[in-house]
Amino acid sequence: MLTALEEGVKGGVWFSLIDKVWSHENLRASFRKVKANKGAPGIDHQTVGMFESDLHANLCRLSDQIRESRYHPQAVRRTYIDKPGSKEKRPLGIPTVCDRVAQGALRQVLEPIFEKDFAEHSYGFRPNRGCKDALRQVESLLKEGYTQVVDADLKSYFDTISHKRLLGRIQSKVADSRVVGLLGSYLTQGIMEEMKYWTPEEGTPQGAVISPLLSNIYLDPLDHMMKERGFHMIRYADDFVVLCKSKEEAERALKAIREWVEENELTLHPVKTKIVDAYHEGFDFLGYHFEKGTRWPRKKSLKKFKDTIRRKTRRSNGYDMKCIIYRVNLTLKGWFEYFKHSNHRTFNSLDAWIRMRLRSILRKRRKLRGRGRGKDHHRWPNAYFADRGLYSLLTAYEKVCQPARR
């Protein structure tokens, strides 16, 4: 298969793939990824640990079922999770462990076939690519003067993908009817929500192992259309921007996007989709806000971060200060690694806010009311927290900047 990927297959269409899906090596590799993700059990209540306790037998059974066309995915357990920085809830489907293994095996067969022709400016859910690559490209274009930005938002994208169109795009490269049928069974996989059961007629199940690949396949024609027309688009899954040098160019880009979206049975959000001046108005992308030639965490990113710190620094918690700081540091280090390219003022103010939270805990333990301020800065100076190992965002930022300055 690797040789065929390099040299190409006759007509660009793959006719025999199902045997690669059911192979024991592929299923075992898929299970390793499922185990690493540590997901919750599906409607059958089987955990990853339970599946692994008899791994060989479970993989053999799954392999036989796929090979003999006896495999049918079970219903997905639907739950709802908080949207970062919002009161809204996002639907999340949780397939059974067995179904996650089968989906992963299918994805591992299909991904290299489609990955080969995906557009360069697509960064989401792709091997050796990520958010930081997309952000670097945005930064580069802004410096080159592409400051008129089409900030696009697809409304309920994953829930509105047309099954017919998606399968058509898959069949343009995959002619194995059993593989296409297996994909179709995942798209129409039943959903169990509390005591209700229903079958979706459109969309890909959020939370499914194979959904990110399917979402990229569906938007791939848009990627290539924008490239052919000379527009600079950067896309991460359903989140994308188009950077232009003039408002007229941005209007042409938005018009082309609107036409494509309507033809493909999707919807642009009427309020969130707009053309903005990157210098004067700014725009949000992948957690950052870009404006005036710099960037910082967008409001929703800051709210999510502060909510996490608040949970770890409640005044009534029973941990000693070193333990509290250790738990806070876990969040600070991960958060800084992603947002370290922000404006320096971001880190100075956040450091002060975090120390205020910690001083408030110490005040309460002295039977004092209110937040840590005023004389508390003398009772517990910044050095008090530094001596106990508190991670400083500003210090970390300055260390990152020093090599660049040299």
Short mmCIF file of N, CA and C in Angstrom, two decimals, residues 186-357:
data_model
loop_
_atom_site.label_atom_id
_atom_site.label_comp_id
_atom_site.label_asym_id
_atom_site.label_seq_id
_atom_site.Cartn_x
_atom_site.Cartn_y
_atom_site.Cartn_z
N TYR A 186 -21.30 4.16 10.09
CA TYR A 186 -20.93 5.09 11.16
C TYR A 186 -21.70 6.40 11.06
N LEU A 187 -21.96 6.83 9.82
CA LEU A 187 -22.71 8.08 9.64
C LEU A 187 -24.15 7.94 10.12
N THR A 188 -24.72 6.75 9.99
CA THR A 188 -26.11 6.53 10.41
C THR A 188 -26.19 5.76 11.72
N GLN A 189 -25.08 5.75 12.45
CA GLN A 189 -25.03 5.06 13.75
C GLN A 189 -26.06 5.66 14.69
N GLY A 190 -26.85 4.81 15.32
CA GLY A 190 -27.87 5.29 16.24
C GLY A 190 -27.29 6.09 17.39
N ILE A 191 -28.09 7.01 17.94
CA ILE A 191 -27.66 7.85 19.06
C ILE A 191 -28.58 7.61 20.24
N MET A 192 -28.01 7.29 21.39
CA MET A 192 -28.76 7.08 22.62
C MET A 192 -28.53 8.28 23.52
N GLU A 193 -29.59 9.06 23.73
CA GLU A 193 -29.53 10.25 24.57
C GLU A 193 -30.53 10.11 25.70
N GLU A 194 -29.99 9.86 26.91
CA GLU A 194 -30.82 9.51 28.07
C GLU A 194 -31.63 8.27 27.70
N MET A 195 -32.96 8.36 27.59
CA MET A 195 -33.76 7.19 27.24
C MET A 195 -34.30 7.27 25.81
N LYS A 196 -33.79 8.23 25.03
CA LYS A 196 -34.25 8.40 23.66
C LYS A 196 -33.25 7.81 22.68
N TYR A 197 -33.76 7.20 21.61
CA TYR A 197 -32.91 6.62 20.57
C TYR A 197 -33.33 7.21 19.23
N TRP A 198 -32.37 7.67 18.44
CA TRP A 198 -32.69 8.21 17.12
C TRP A 198 -31.52 8.02 16.17
N THR A 199 -31.82 8.11 14.86
CA THR A 199 -30.82 7.90 13.82
C THR A 199 -30.59 9.20 13.07
N PRO A 200 -29.34 9.69 13.00
CA PRO A 200 -29.08 10.95 12.30
C PRO A 200 -29.19 10.80 10.79
N GLU A 201 -29.69 11.85 10.13
CA GLU A 201 -29.81 11.85 8.67
C GLU A 201 -28.74 12.69 8.01
N GLU A 202 -27.99 13.46 8.81
CA GLU A 202 -26.88 14.26 8.30
C GLU A 202 -25.87 14.46 9.41
N GLY A 203 -24.68 14.91 9.03
CA GLY A 203 -23.64 15.20 10.01
C GLY A 203 -22.75 14.00 10.32
N THR A 204 -21.62 14.30 10.95
CA THR A 204 -20.72 13.25 11.44
C THR A 204 -20.73 13.32 12.96
N PRO A 205 -20.72 12.18 13.65
CA PRO A 205 -20.83 12.19 15.11
C PRO A 205 -19.61 12.81 15.77
N GLN A 206 -19.82 13.91 16.53
CA GLN A 206 -18.71 14.53 17.24
C GLN A 206 -18.24 13.60 18.35
N GLY A 207 -16.95 13.37 18.39
CA GLY A 207 -16.40 12.43 19.36
C GLY A 207 -15.97 11.13 18.71
N ALA A 208 -16.45 10.87 17.50
CA ALA A 208 -16.06 9.65 16.79
C ALA A 208 -14.63 9.77 16.29
N VAL A 209 -13.91 8.66 16.32
CA VAL A 209 -12.49 8.64 15.93
C VAL A 209 -12.30 9.11 14.49
N ILE A 210 -13.24 8.76 13.63
CA ILE A 210 -13.07 9.03 12.20
C ILE A 210 -13.63 10.38 11.75
N SER A 211 -14.38 11.06 12.63
CA SER A 211 -15.03 12.32 12.24
C SER A 211 -14.06 13.40 11.76
N PRO A 212 -12.90 13.62 12.44
CA PRO A 212 -11.99 14.67 11.95
C PRO A 212 -11.54 14.45 10.51
N LEU A 213 -11.23 13.19 10.15
CA LEU A 213 -10.82 12.91 8.78
C LEU A 213 -11.97 13.20 7.82
N LEU A 214 -13.18 12.77 8.17
CA LEU A 214 -14.33 12.99 7.30
C LEU A 214 -14.61 14.47 7.11
N SER A 215 -14.43 15.25 8.18
CA SER A 215 -14.67 16.70 8.09
C SER A 215 -13.68 17.35 7.14
N ASN A 216 -12.43 16.88 7.14
CA ASN A 216 -11.43 17.43 6.22
C ASN A 216 -11.72 17.03 4.78
N ILE A 217 -12.19 15.80 4.59
CA ILE A 217 -12.54 15.34 3.23
C ILE A 217 -13.66 16.20 2.66
N TYR A 218 -14.64 16.54 3.49
CA TYR A 218 -15.80 17.31 3.01
C TYR A 218 -15.39 18.72 2.57
N LEU A 219 -14.45 19.35 3.31
CA LEU A 219 -14.07 20.73 3.00
C LEU A 219 -12.88 20.82 2.03
N ASP A 220 -12.33 19.68 1.65
CA ASP A 220 -11.17 19.70 0.77
C ASP A 220 -11.43 20.41 -0.56
N PRO A 221 -12.59 20.22 -1.22
CA PRO A 221 -12.84 20.96 -2.47
C PRO A 221 -12.83 22.48 -2.27
N LEU A 222 -13.30 22.95 -1.10
CA LEU A 222 -13.26 24.39 -0.81
C LEU A 222 -11.81 24.85 -0.72
N ASP A 223 -10.97 24.06 -0.06
CA ASP A 223 -9.54 24.40 0.05
C ASP A 223 -8.92 24.61 -1.32
N HIS A 224 -9.14 23.65 -2.21
CA HIS A 224 -8.52 23.72 -3.53
C HIS A 224 -9.12 24.83 -4.39
N MET A 225 -10.41 25.08 -4.25
CA MET A 225 -11.03 26.17 -5.00
C MET A 225 -10.41 27.51 -4.61
N MET A 226 -10.23 27.73 -3.29
CA MET A 226 -9.67 29.00 -2.84
C MET A 226 -8.22 29.16 -3.30
N LYS A 227 -7.48 28.07 -3.29
CA LYS A 227 -6.09 28.13 -3.75
C LYS A 227 -6.02 28.44 -5.24
N GLU A 228 -6.87 27.80 -6.03
CA GLU A 228 -6.89 28.02 -7.48
C GLU A 228 -7.24 29.46 -7.83
N ARG A 229 -8.06 30.09 -6.98
CA ARG A 229 -8.46 31.49 -7.23
C ARG A 229 -7.47 32.49 -6.63
N GLY A 230 -6.40 32.00 -6.03
CA GLY A 230 -5.34 32.89 -5.54
C GLY A 230 -5.56 33.48 -4.18
N PHE A 231 -6.50 32.94 -3.40
CA PHE A 231 -6.76 33.47 -2.06
C PHE A 231 -5.89 32.76 -1.02
N HIS A 232 -5.51 33.50 0.01
CA HIS A 232 -4.69 32.95 1.09
C HIS A 232 -5.60 32.54 2.25
N MET A 233 -6.01 31.29 2.24
CA MET A 233 -6.88 30.76 3.29
C MET A 233 -6.07 29.89 4.24
N ILE A 234 -6.36 30.00 5.53
CA ILE A 234 -5.77 29.11 6.54
C ILE A 234 -6.92 28.46 7.28
N ARG A 235 -6.96 27.12 7.24
CA ARG A 235 -8.10 26.40 7.83
C ARG A 235 -7.62 25.39 8.86
N TYR A 236 -8.34 25.38 9.99
CA TYR A 236 -8.12 24.34 11.00
C TYR A 236 -9.50 23.74 11.29
N ALA A 237 -9.76 22.56 10.70
CA ALA A 237 -11.09 21.92 10.78
C ALA A 237 -12.12 22.87 10.20
N ASP A 238 -13.15 23.26 10.97
CA ASP A 238 -14.19 24.14 10.45
C ASP A 238 -13.92 25.61 10.78
N ASP A 239 -12.76 25.90 11.33
CA ASP A 239 -12.38 27.27 11.70
C ASP A 239 -11.39 27.78 10.66
N PHE A 240 -11.75 28.80 9.90
CA PHE A 240 -10.82 29.29 8.88
C PHE A 240 -10.94 30.79 8.66
N VAL A 241 -9.82 31.35 8.19
CA VAL A 241 -9.76 32.77 7.84
C VAL A 241 -9.13 32.89 6.46
N VAL A 242 -9.45 33.99 5.76
CA VAL A 242 -8.82 34.30 4.47
C VAL A 242 -8.21 35.68 4.60
N LEU A 243 -6.91 35.78 4.37
CA LEU A 243 -6.20 37.05 4.52
C LEU A 243 -5.96 37.68 3.15
N CYS A 244 -6.36 38.95 3.03
CA CYS A 244 -6.29 39.65 1.75
C CYS A 244 -5.59 41.00 1.93
N LYS A 245 -5.21 41.61 0.79
CA LYS A 245 -4.52 42.91 0.85
C LYS A 245 -5.47 44.08 0.66
N SER A 246 -6.69 43.82 0.22
CA SER A 246 -7.66 44.90 0.04
C SER A 246 -9.05 44.40 0.42
N LYS A 247 -9.93 45.36 0.71
CA LYS A 247 -11.29 45.00 1.08
C LYS A 247 -12.02 44.39 -0.12
N GLU A 248 -11.71 44.88 -1.31
CA GLU A 248 -12.35 44.34 -2.52
C GLU A 248 -11.99 42.86 -2.71
N GLU A 249 -10.72 42.54 -2.47
CA GLU A 249 -10.30 41.14 -2.58
C GLU A 249 -11.00 40.29 -1.52
N ALA A 250 -11.14 40.83 -0.30
CA ALA A 250 -11.82 40.11 0.77
C ALA A 250 -13.28 39.86 0.44
N GLU A 251 -13.93 40.85 -0.19
CA GLU A 251 -15.33 40.69 -0.58
C GLU A 251 -15.49 39.62 -1.64
N ARG A 252 -14.53 39.55 -2.58
CA ARG A 252 -14.58 38.49 -3.60
C ARG A 252 -14.39 37.11 -2.96
N ALA A 253 -13.49 37.05 -1.99
CA ALA A 253 -13.25 35.78 -1.30
C ALA A 253 -14.49 35.33 -0.54
N LEU A 254 -15.13 36.26 0.16
CA LEU A 254 -16.33 35.91 0.93
C LEU A 254 -17.46 35.49 0.00
N LYS A 255 -17.58 36.14 -1.14
CA LYS A 255 -18.61 35.78 -2.12
C LYS A 255 -18.39 34.34 -2.61
N ALA A 256 -17.13 34.00 -2.90
CA ALA A 256 -16.81 32.65 -3.37
C ALA A 256 -17.12 31.61 -2.30
N ILE A 257 -16.81 31.94 -1.06
CA ILE A 257 -17.09 31.02 0.06
C ILE A 257 -18.59 30.83 0.22
N ARG A 258 -19.35 31.93 0.18
CA ARG A 258 -20.82 31.83 0.34
C ARG A 258 -21.42 30.92 -0.72
N GLU A 259 -20.98 31.09 -1.97
CA GLU A 259 -21.54 30.29 -3.06
C GLU A 259 -21.21 28.81 -2.86
N TRP A 260 -19.97 28.51 -2.47
CA TRP A 260 -19.57 27.12 -2.27
C TRP A 260 -20.34 26.51 -1.10
N VAL A 261 -20.46 27.24 -0.03
CA VAL A 261 -21.14 26.75 1.17
C VAL A 261 -22.60 26.42 0.87
N GLU A 262 -23.27 27.31 0.15
CA GLU A 262 -24.68 27.07 -0.19
C GLU A 262 -24.82 25.85 -1.09
N GLU A 263 -23.93 25.70 -2.07
CA GLU A 263 -23.98 24.55 -2.98
C GLU A 263 -23.76 23.23 -2.26
N ASN A 264 -23.04 23.29 -1.15
CA ASN A 264 -22.69 22.07 -0.42
C ASN A 264 -23.49 21.88 0.86
N GLU A 265 -24.65 22.55 0.92
CA GLU A 265 -25.65 22.34 1.97
C GLU A 265 -25.12 22.66 3.37
N LEU A 266 -24.26 23.67 3.44
CA LEU A 266 -23.77 24.16 4.73
C LEU A 266 -24.28 25.57 4.93
N THR A 267 -24.00 26.15 6.11
CA THR A 267 -24.50 27.49 6.43
C THR A 267 -23.41 28.31 7.11
N LEU A 268 -23.18 29.53 6.61
CA LEU A 268 -22.29 30.45 7.28
C LEU A 268 -23.05 31.16 8.40
N HIS A 269 -22.42 31.32 9.55
CA HIS A 269 -23.08 32.01 10.65
C HIS A 269 -23.31 33.46 10.25
N PRO A 270 -24.57 33.94 10.30
CA PRO A 270 -24.88 35.29 9.79
C PRO A 270 -24.23 36.42 10.58
N VAL A 271 -23.92 36.19 11.85
CA VAL A 271 -23.34 37.25 12.69
C VAL A 271 -21.82 37.11 12.79
N LYS A 272 -21.35 35.89 12.98
CA LYS A 272 -19.91 35.67 13.21
C LYS A 272 -19.08 35.77 11.94
N THR A 273 -19.68 35.59 10.78
CA THR A 273 -18.94 35.67 9.52
C THR A 273 -18.89 37.12 9.06
N LYS A 274 -17.68 37.67 8.89
CA LYS A 274 -17.54 39.09 8.55
C LYS A 274 -16.15 39.37 7.98
N ILE A 275 -16.02 40.57 7.41
CA ILE A 275 -14.72 41.06 6.95
C ILE A 275 -14.24 42.10 7.96
N VAL A 276 -13.01 41.94 8.43
CA VAL A 276 -12.48 42.85 9.44
C VAL A 276 -11.11 43.37 9.03
N ASP A 277 -10.76 44.52 9.56
CA ASP A 277 -9.42 45.07 9.40
C ASP A 277 -8.58 44.54 10.56
N ALA A 278 -7.55 43.78 10.25
CA ALA A 278 -6.77 43.11 11.28
C ALA A 278 -6.06 44.09 12.20
N TYR A 279 -5.77 45.29 11.70
CA TYR A 279 -5.04 46.25 12.54
C TYR A 279 -5.97 47.02 13.46
N HIS A 280 -7.10 47.50 12.96
CA HIS A 280 -7.97 48.36 13.76
C HIS A 280 -9.06 47.59 14.52
N GLU A 281 -9.64 46.55 13.90
CA GLU A 281 -10.72 45.80 14.55
C GLU A 281 -10.23 44.50 15.19
N GLY A 282 -9.36 43.82 14.50
CA GLY A 282 -8.85 42.55 15.00
C GLY A 282 -9.79 41.40 14.75
N PHE A 283 -9.29 40.18 14.97
CA PHE A 283 -10.09 38.97 14.78
C PHE A 283 -9.55 37.86 15.67
N ASP A 284 -10.40 36.88 15.95
CA ASP A 284 -10.02 35.73 16.76
C ASP A 284 -9.74 34.52 15.87
N PHE A 285 -8.70 33.77 16.24
CA PHE A 285 -8.40 32.55 15.49
C PHE A 285 -7.60 31.61 16.38
N LEU A 286 -8.10 30.40 16.55
CA LEU A 286 -7.42 29.35 17.31
C LEU A 286 -6.97 29.81 18.69
N GLY A 287 -7.89 30.47 19.40
CA GLY A 287 -7.62 30.85 20.78
C GLY A 287 -6.98 32.20 20.96
N TYR A 288 -6.43 32.77 19.90
CA TYR A 288 -5.76 34.07 19.97
C TYR A 288 -6.65 35.18 19.42
N HIS A 289 -6.37 36.42 19.86
CA HIS A 289 -6.96 37.61 19.25
C HIS A 289 -5.82 38.38 18.59
N PHE A 290 -5.95 38.65 17.28
CA PHE A 290 -4.95 39.39 16.52
C PHE A 290 -5.44 40.83 16.34
N GLU A 291 -4.58 41.80 16.68
CA GLU A 291 -4.96 43.20 16.51
C GLU A 291 -3.72 44.08 16.67
N LYS A 292 -3.66 45.18 15.87
CA LYS A 292 -2.58 46.17 15.97
C LYS A 292 -1.18 45.55 15.88
N GLY A 293 -1.02 44.54 15.05
CA GLY A 293 0.29 43.96 14.83
C GLY A 293 0.78 43.05 15.93
N THR A 294 -0.08 42.73 16.88
CA THR A 294 0.30 41.81 17.95
C THR A 294 -0.85 40.86 18.22
N ARG A 295 -0.69 40.00 19.20
CA ARG A 295 -1.77 39.05 19.54
C ARG A 295 -1.73 38.72 21.02
N TRP A 296 -2.90 38.30 21.51
CA TRP A 296 -3.02 37.89 22.89
C TRP A 296 -4.18 36.90 23.00
N PRO A 297 -4.34 36.20 24.12
CA PRO A 297 -5.44 35.23 24.22
C PRO A 297 -6.80 35.91 24.08
N ARG A 298 -7.67 35.31 23.31
CA ARG A 298 -9.00 35.90 23.15
C ARG A 298 -9.78 35.78 24.46
N LYS A 299 -10.88 36.49 24.56
CA LYS A 299 -11.64 36.54 25.81
C LYS A 299 -12.08 35.16 26.28
N LYS A 300 -12.55 34.33 25.36
CA LYS A 300 -13.00 32.99 25.76
C LYS A 300 -11.85 32.15 26.29
N SER A 301 -10.66 32.32 25.70
CA SER A 301 -9.49 31.57 26.17
C SER A 301 -9.10 32.01 27.58
N LEU A 302 -9.15 33.31 27.82
CA LEU A 302 -8.83 33.82 29.15
C LEU A 302 -9.86 33.37 30.19
N LYS A 303 -11.13 33.39 29.79
CA LYS A 303 -12.17 32.96 30.73
C LYS A 303 -12.00 31.49 31.10
N LYS A 304 -11.72 30.66 30.11
CA LYS A 304 -11.51 29.23 30.37
C LYS A 304 -10.32 29.03 31.30
N PHE A 305 -9.23 29.77 31.04
CA PHE A 305 -8.03 29.67 31.87
C PHE A 305 -8.33 30.09 33.31
N LYS A 306 -8.99 31.24 33.46
CA LYS A 306 -9.28 31.74 34.81
C LYS A 306 -10.25 30.83 35.56
N ASP A 307 -11.21 30.26 34.85
CA ASP A 307 -12.13 29.33 35.50
C ASP A 307 -11.39 28.12 36.05
N THR A 308 -10.40 27.63 35.30
CA THR A 308 -9.59 26.49 35.76
C THR A 308 -8.79 26.87 37.00
N ILE A 309 -8.17 28.06 37.00
CA ILE A 309 -7.40 28.51 38.16
C ILE A 309 -8.31 28.72 39.36
N ARG A 310 -9.49 29.27 39.12
CA ARG A 310 -10.43 29.48 40.24
C ARG A 310 -10.78 28.17 40.93
N ARG A 311 -11.00 27.11 40.12
CA ARG A 311 -11.34 25.81 40.73
C ARG A 311 -10.19 25.29 41.59
N LYS A 312 -8.96 25.63 41.23
CA LYS A 312 -7.80 25.13 41.98
C LYS A 312 -7.39 26.04 43.14
N THR A 313 -8.00 27.23 43.22
CA THR A 313 -7.61 28.18 44.26
C THR A 313 -8.81 28.67 45.07
N ARG A 314 -9.77 27.77 45.31
CA ARG A 314 -10.90 28.15 46.16
C ARG A 314 -10.39 28.42 47.58
N ARG A 315 -10.93 29.45 48.22
CA ARG A 315 -10.42 29.86 49.54
C ARG A 315 -10.64 28.78 50.60
N SER A 316 -11.64 27.95 50.39
CA SER A 316 -11.97 26.95 51.40
C SER A 316 -11.26 25.61 51.18
N ASN A 317 -10.36 25.52 50.20
CA ASN A 317 -9.74 24.21 49.94
C ASN A 317 -8.78 23.86 51.08
N GLY A 318 -8.57 22.58 51.29
CA GLY A 318 -7.81 22.11 52.44
C GLY A 318 -6.36 21.77 52.17
N TYR A 319 -5.85 22.06 50.98
CA TYR A 319 -4.46 21.73 50.66
C TYR A 319 -3.51 22.77 51.24
N ASP A 320 -2.26 22.35 51.52
CA ASP A 320 -1.27 23.35 51.95
C ASP A 320 -0.81 24.13 50.72
N MET A 321 -0.14 25.28 50.96
CA MET A 321 0.18 26.20 49.88
C MET A 321 1.09 25.56 48.82
N LYS A 322 2.05 24.75 49.22
CA LYS A 322 2.93 24.12 48.24
C LYS A 322 2.16 23.19 47.32
N CYS A 323 1.19 22.48 47.88
CA CYS A 323 0.37 21.57 47.08
C CYS A 323 -0.51 22.35 46.11
N ILE A 324 -1.10 23.46 46.60
CA ILE A 324 -1.94 24.30 45.74
C ILE A 324 -1.11 24.84 44.58
N ILE A 325 0.09 25.33 44.89
CA ILE A 325 0.97 25.88 43.85
C ILE A 325 1.36 24.80 42.85
N TYR A 326 1.62 23.60 43.33
CA TYR A 326 1.97 22.49 42.42
C TYR A 326 0.83 22.25 41.42
N ARG A 327 -0.41 22.23 41.93
CA ARG A 327 -1.56 21.97 41.06
C ARG A 327 -1.79 23.13 40.09
N VAL A 328 -1.58 24.36 40.56
CA VAL A 328 -1.73 25.53 39.70
C VAL A 328 -0.67 25.52 38.60
N ASN A 329 0.54 25.13 38.96
CA ASN A 329 1.65 25.11 37.99
C ASN A 329 1.37 24.18 36.81
N LEU A 330 0.68 23.08 37.06
CA LEU A 330 0.35 22.16 35.97
C LEU A 330 -0.45 22.87 34.89
N THR A 331 -1.38 23.72 35.32
CA THR A 331 -2.18 24.49 34.36
C THR A 331 -1.35 25.59 33.71
N LEU A 332 -0.55 26.30 34.51
CA LEU A 332 0.22 27.43 34.00
C LEU A 332 1.21 27.01 32.92
N LYS A 333 1.91 25.91 33.15
CA LYS A 333 2.94 25.48 32.20
C LYS A 333 2.33 25.07 30.85
N GLY A 334 1.23 24.32 30.91
CA GLY A 334 0.56 23.90 29.66
C GLY A 334 -0.02 25.09 28.92
N TRP A 335 -0.63 26.02 29.67
CA TRP A 335 -1.26 27.19 29.06
C TRP A 335 -0.20 28.08 28.42
N PHE A 336 0.91 28.29 29.13
CA PHE A 336 1.97 29.16 28.59
C PHE A 336 2.57 28.57 27.32
N GLU A 337 2.73 27.27 27.25
CA GLU A 337 3.33 26.65 26.09
C GLU A 337 2.57 27.00 24.82
N TYR A 338 1.24 27.13 24.94
CA TYR A 338 0.45 27.47 23.76
C TYR A 338 0.40 28.98 23.54
N PHE A 339 0.28 29.76 24.61
CA PHE A 339 0.07 31.21 24.48
C PHE A 339 1.33 32.04 24.69
N LYS A 340 2.50 31.43 24.61
CA LYS A 340 3.74 32.15 24.90
C LYS A 340 4.08 33.24 23.88
N HIS A 341 3.40 33.26 22.75
CA HIS A 341 3.66 34.29 21.75
C HIS A 341 2.72 35.49 21.89
N SER A 342 2.08 35.61 23.03
CA SER A 342 1.18 36.73 23.29
C SER A 342 1.96 37.99 23.66
N ASN A 343 1.25 39.12 23.67
CA ASN A 343 1.80 40.38 24.15
C ASN A 343 2.24 40.22 25.61
N HIS A 344 3.40 40.80 25.99
CA HIS A 344 3.96 40.60 27.33
C HIS A 344 3.04 41.08 28.45
N ARG A 345 2.19 42.10 28.17
CA ARG A 345 1.29 42.61 29.21
C ARG A 345 0.32 41.54 29.71
N THR A 346 0.01 40.58 28.85
CA THR A 346 -0.88 39.47 29.23
C THR A 346 -0.34 38.75 30.46
N PHE A 347 0.93 38.45 30.46
CA PHE A 347 1.52 37.61 31.51
C PHE A 347 1.70 38.37 32.82
N ASN A 348 2.06 39.64 32.73
CA ASN A 348 2.24 40.43 33.95
C ASN A 348 0.94 40.52 34.74
N SER A 349 -0.16 40.82 34.06
CA SER A 349 -1.45 40.97 34.75
C SER A 349 -1.96 39.64 35.28
N LEU A 350 -1.73 38.55 34.54
CA LEU A 350 -2.19 37.25 35.01
C LEU A 350 -1.39 36.77 36.23
N ASP A 351 -0.08 37.01 36.23
CA ASP A 351 0.73 36.67 37.40
C ASP A 351 0.19 37.36 38.64
N ALA A 352 -0.12 38.65 38.52
CA ALA A 352 -0.65 39.41 39.66
C ALA A 352 -2.00 38.86 40.11
N TRP A 353 -2.84 38.49 39.16
CA TRP A 353 -4.17 37.96 39.50
C TRP A 353 -4.05 36.62 40.23
N ILE A 354 -3.13 35.77 39.79
CA ILE A 354 -2.95 34.46 40.43
C ILE A 354 -2.43 34.62 41.85
N ARG A 355 -1.47 35.53 42.05
CA ARG A 355 -0.97 35.76 43.41
C ARG A 355 -2.07 36.31 44.31
N MET A 356 -2.95 37.15 43.73
CA MET A 356 -4.09 37.66 44.50
C MET A 356 -4.97 36.51 44.97
N ARG A 357 -5.21 35.53 44.11
CA ARG A 357 -6.02 34.36 44.47
C ARG A 357 -5.36 33.60 45.63
#
